[in-house]
């Protein structure tokens, strides 16, 4: 029986295939992270505009559907584009580790992402 757990658009090929009982791993998390990076820098969902879930599952599971990094904003740093490609590689053995590889790439861009300041106001209380 095929019962993958997770959100299809961010699901790694090995999770879709369910051939390995240990398909959920940090490598599958890295794949999902690459999909999130794609969303952030393209403003699009992974694999859009395909809406057919079975088609997405088959294509991703066979390695025939990849994140379209060319749809990212023009000002996306090339190192981020490369990181997306590496994170969403079909072969999970070729994906980078979260630390230190991914952290090393992202730390170079801290100046791009403004630091979010915590609000000093109190949250609205429902009474």
GROMACS .gro file of C-alpha atoms in nm:
model
  127
    1UNK     CA    1   0.000   0.000   0.000
    2UNK     CA    2   0.118   0.351  -0.084
    3UNK     CA    3   0.070   0.587   0.209
    4UNK     CA    4   0.331   0.862   0.203
    5UNK     CA    5   0.295   1.122   0.473
    6UNK     CA    6   0.359   1.486   0.397
    7UNK     CA    7   0.269   1.759   0.154
    8UNK     CA    8   0.298   1.641  -0.203
    9UNK     CA    9   0.454   1.954  -0.353
   10UNK     CA   10   0.745   1.940  -0.107
   11UNK     CA   11   0.782   1.561  -0.103
   12UNK     CA   12   1.116   1.409  -0.195
   13UNK     CA   13   1.129   1.144  -0.471
   14UNK     CA   14   1.234   0.869  -0.229
   15UNK     CA   15   0.932   0.946  -0.009
   16UNK     CA   16   0.701   0.924  -0.309
   17UNK     CA   17   0.858   0.595  -0.417
   18UNK     CA   18   0.835   0.437  -0.067
   19UNK     CA   19   1.093   0.172  -0.167
   20UNK     CA   20   1.308   0.228   0.140
   21UNK     CA   21   1.154   0.189   0.488
   22UNK     CA   22   1.383   0.474   0.596
   23UNK     CA   23   1.276   0.714   0.322
   24UNK     CA   24   1.197   0.989   0.575
   25UNK     CA   25   1.533   1.137   0.666
   26UNK     CA   26   1.722   1.462   0.690
   27UNK     CA   27   1.776   1.423   0.313
   28UNK     CA   28   1.401   1.430   0.251
   29UNK     CA   29   1.382   1.735   0.480
   30UNK     CA   30   1.658   1.902   0.276
   31UNK     CA   31   1.454   1.838  -0.039
   32UNK     CA   32   1.151   2.006   0.117
   33UNK     CA   33   1.371   2.294   0.229
   34UNK     CA   34   1.486   2.344  -0.130
   35UNK     CA   35   1.121   2.362  -0.234
   36UNK     CA   36   1.056   2.626   0.033
   37UNK     CA   37   1.354   2.828  -0.093
   38UNK     CA   38   1.202   2.806  -0.441
   39UNK     CA   39   0.873   2.943  -0.309
   40UNK     CA   40   1.050   3.230  -0.135
   41UNK     CA   41   1.251   3.336  -0.438
   42UNK     CA   42   0.994   3.269  -0.710
   43UNK     CA   43   0.664   3.345  -0.536
   44UNK     CA   44   0.528   3.021  -0.687
   45UNK     CA   45   0.441   2.678  -0.558
   46UNK     CA   46   0.671   2.395  -0.665
   47UNK     CA   47   0.564   2.225  -0.989
   48UNK     CA   48   0.298   2.485  -1.073
   49UNK     CA   49   0.089   2.496  -1.287
   50UNK     CA   50   0.046   2.114  -1.280
   51UNK     CA   51  -0.262   2.042  -1.069
   52UNK     CA   52  -0.289   1.666  -1.114
   53UNK     CA   53  -0.153   1.501  -0.797
   54UNK     CA   54  -0.093   1.164  -0.959
   55UNK     CA   55   0.099   1.329  -1.243
   56UNK     CA   56   0.319   1.521  -0.998
   57UNK     CA   57   0.384   1.206  -0.794
   58UNK     CA   58   0.478   1.003  -1.100
   59UNK     CA   59   0.701   1.272  -1.253
   60UNK     CA   60   0.882   1.361  -0.929
   61UNK     CA   61   0.915   0.994  -0.832
   62UNK     CA   62   1.081   0.918  -1.167
   63UNK     CA   63   1.306   1.226  -1.154
   64UNK     CA   64   1.136   1.386  -1.452
   65UNK     CA   65   0.997   1.691  -1.272
   66UNK     CA   66   1.238   1.929  -1.109
   67UNK     CA   67   1.211   2.269  -0.947
   68UNK     CA   68   1.225   2.538  -1.218
   69UNK     CA   69   1.494   2.762  -1.070
   70UNK     CA   70   1.483   2.980  -1.382
   71UNK     CA   71   1.146   3.105  -1.253
   72UNK     CA   72   1.310   3.270  -0.951
   73UNK     CA   73   1.334   3.647  -0.931
   74UNK     CA   74   1.614   3.800  -1.136
   75UNK     CA   75   1.783   3.932  -0.821
   76UNK     CA   76   1.814   3.586  -0.665
   77UNK     CA   77   2.182   3.526  -0.581
   78UNK     CA   78   2.342   3.251  -0.788
   79UNK     CA   79   2.457   3.077  -0.469
   80UNK     CA   80   2.091   3.046  -0.360
   81UNK     CA   81   1.997   2.909  -0.704
   82UNK     CA   82   2.278   2.652  -0.673
   83UNK     CA   83   2.163   2.564  -0.322
   84UNK     CA   84   1.806   2.505  -0.448
   85UNK     CA   85   1.939   2.276  -0.721
   86UNK     CA   86   2.150   2.081  -0.472
   87UNK     CA   87   1.872   2.052  -0.213
   88UNK     CA   88   1.623   1.921  -0.468
   89UNK     CA   89   1.860   1.677  -0.639
   90UNK     CA   90   1.686   1.350  -0.732
   91UNK     CA   91   1.968   1.154  -0.567
   92UNK     CA   92   1.938   1.206  -0.193
   93UNK     CA   93   2.304   1.113  -0.145
   94UNK     CA   94   2.402   1.426  -0.341
   95UNK     CA   95   2.192   1.667  -0.133
   96UNK     CA   96   2.381   1.886   0.114
   97UNK     CA   97   2.362   1.848   0.489
   98UNK     CA   98   2.168   2.111   0.682
   99UNK     CA   99   2.477   2.196   0.883
  100UNK     CA  100   2.733   2.310   0.796
  101UNK     CA  101   2.679   2.319   0.418
  102UNK     CA  102   2.341   2.492   0.397
  103UNK     CA  103   2.413   2.717   0.693
  104UNK     CA  104   2.741   2.822   0.531
  105UNK     CA  105   2.569   2.933   0.210
  106UNK     CA  106   2.286   3.118   0.387
  107UNK     CA  107   2.516   3.296   0.632
  108UNK     CA  108   2.670   3.482   0.337
  109UNK     CA  109   2.334   3.647   0.273
  110UNK     CA  110   2.238   3.764   0.621
  111UNK     CA  111   2.270   4.123   0.504
  112UNK     CA  112   1.998   4.067   0.242
  113UNK     CA  113   1.736   3.943   0.483
  114UNK     CA  114   1.637   4.211   0.732
  115UNK     CA  115   1.624   4.105   1.091
  116UNK     CA  116   1.269   4.078   1.217
  117UNK     CA  117   1.225   4.277   1.534
  118UNK     CA  118   0.994   4.146   1.798
  119UNK     CA  119   0.693   4.366   1.849
  120UNK     CA  120   0.679   4.557   2.176
  121UNK     CA  121   0.300   4.568   2.173
  122UNK     CA  122   0.094   4.317   2.364
  123UNK     CA  123  -0.113   4.069   2.167
  124UNK     CA  124  -0.482   4.128   2.148
  125UNK     CA  125  -0.649   3.935   2.425
  126UNK     CA  126  -0.984   3.776   2.363
  127UNK     CA  127  -1.192   3.794   2.680
   0.00000   0.00000   0.00000
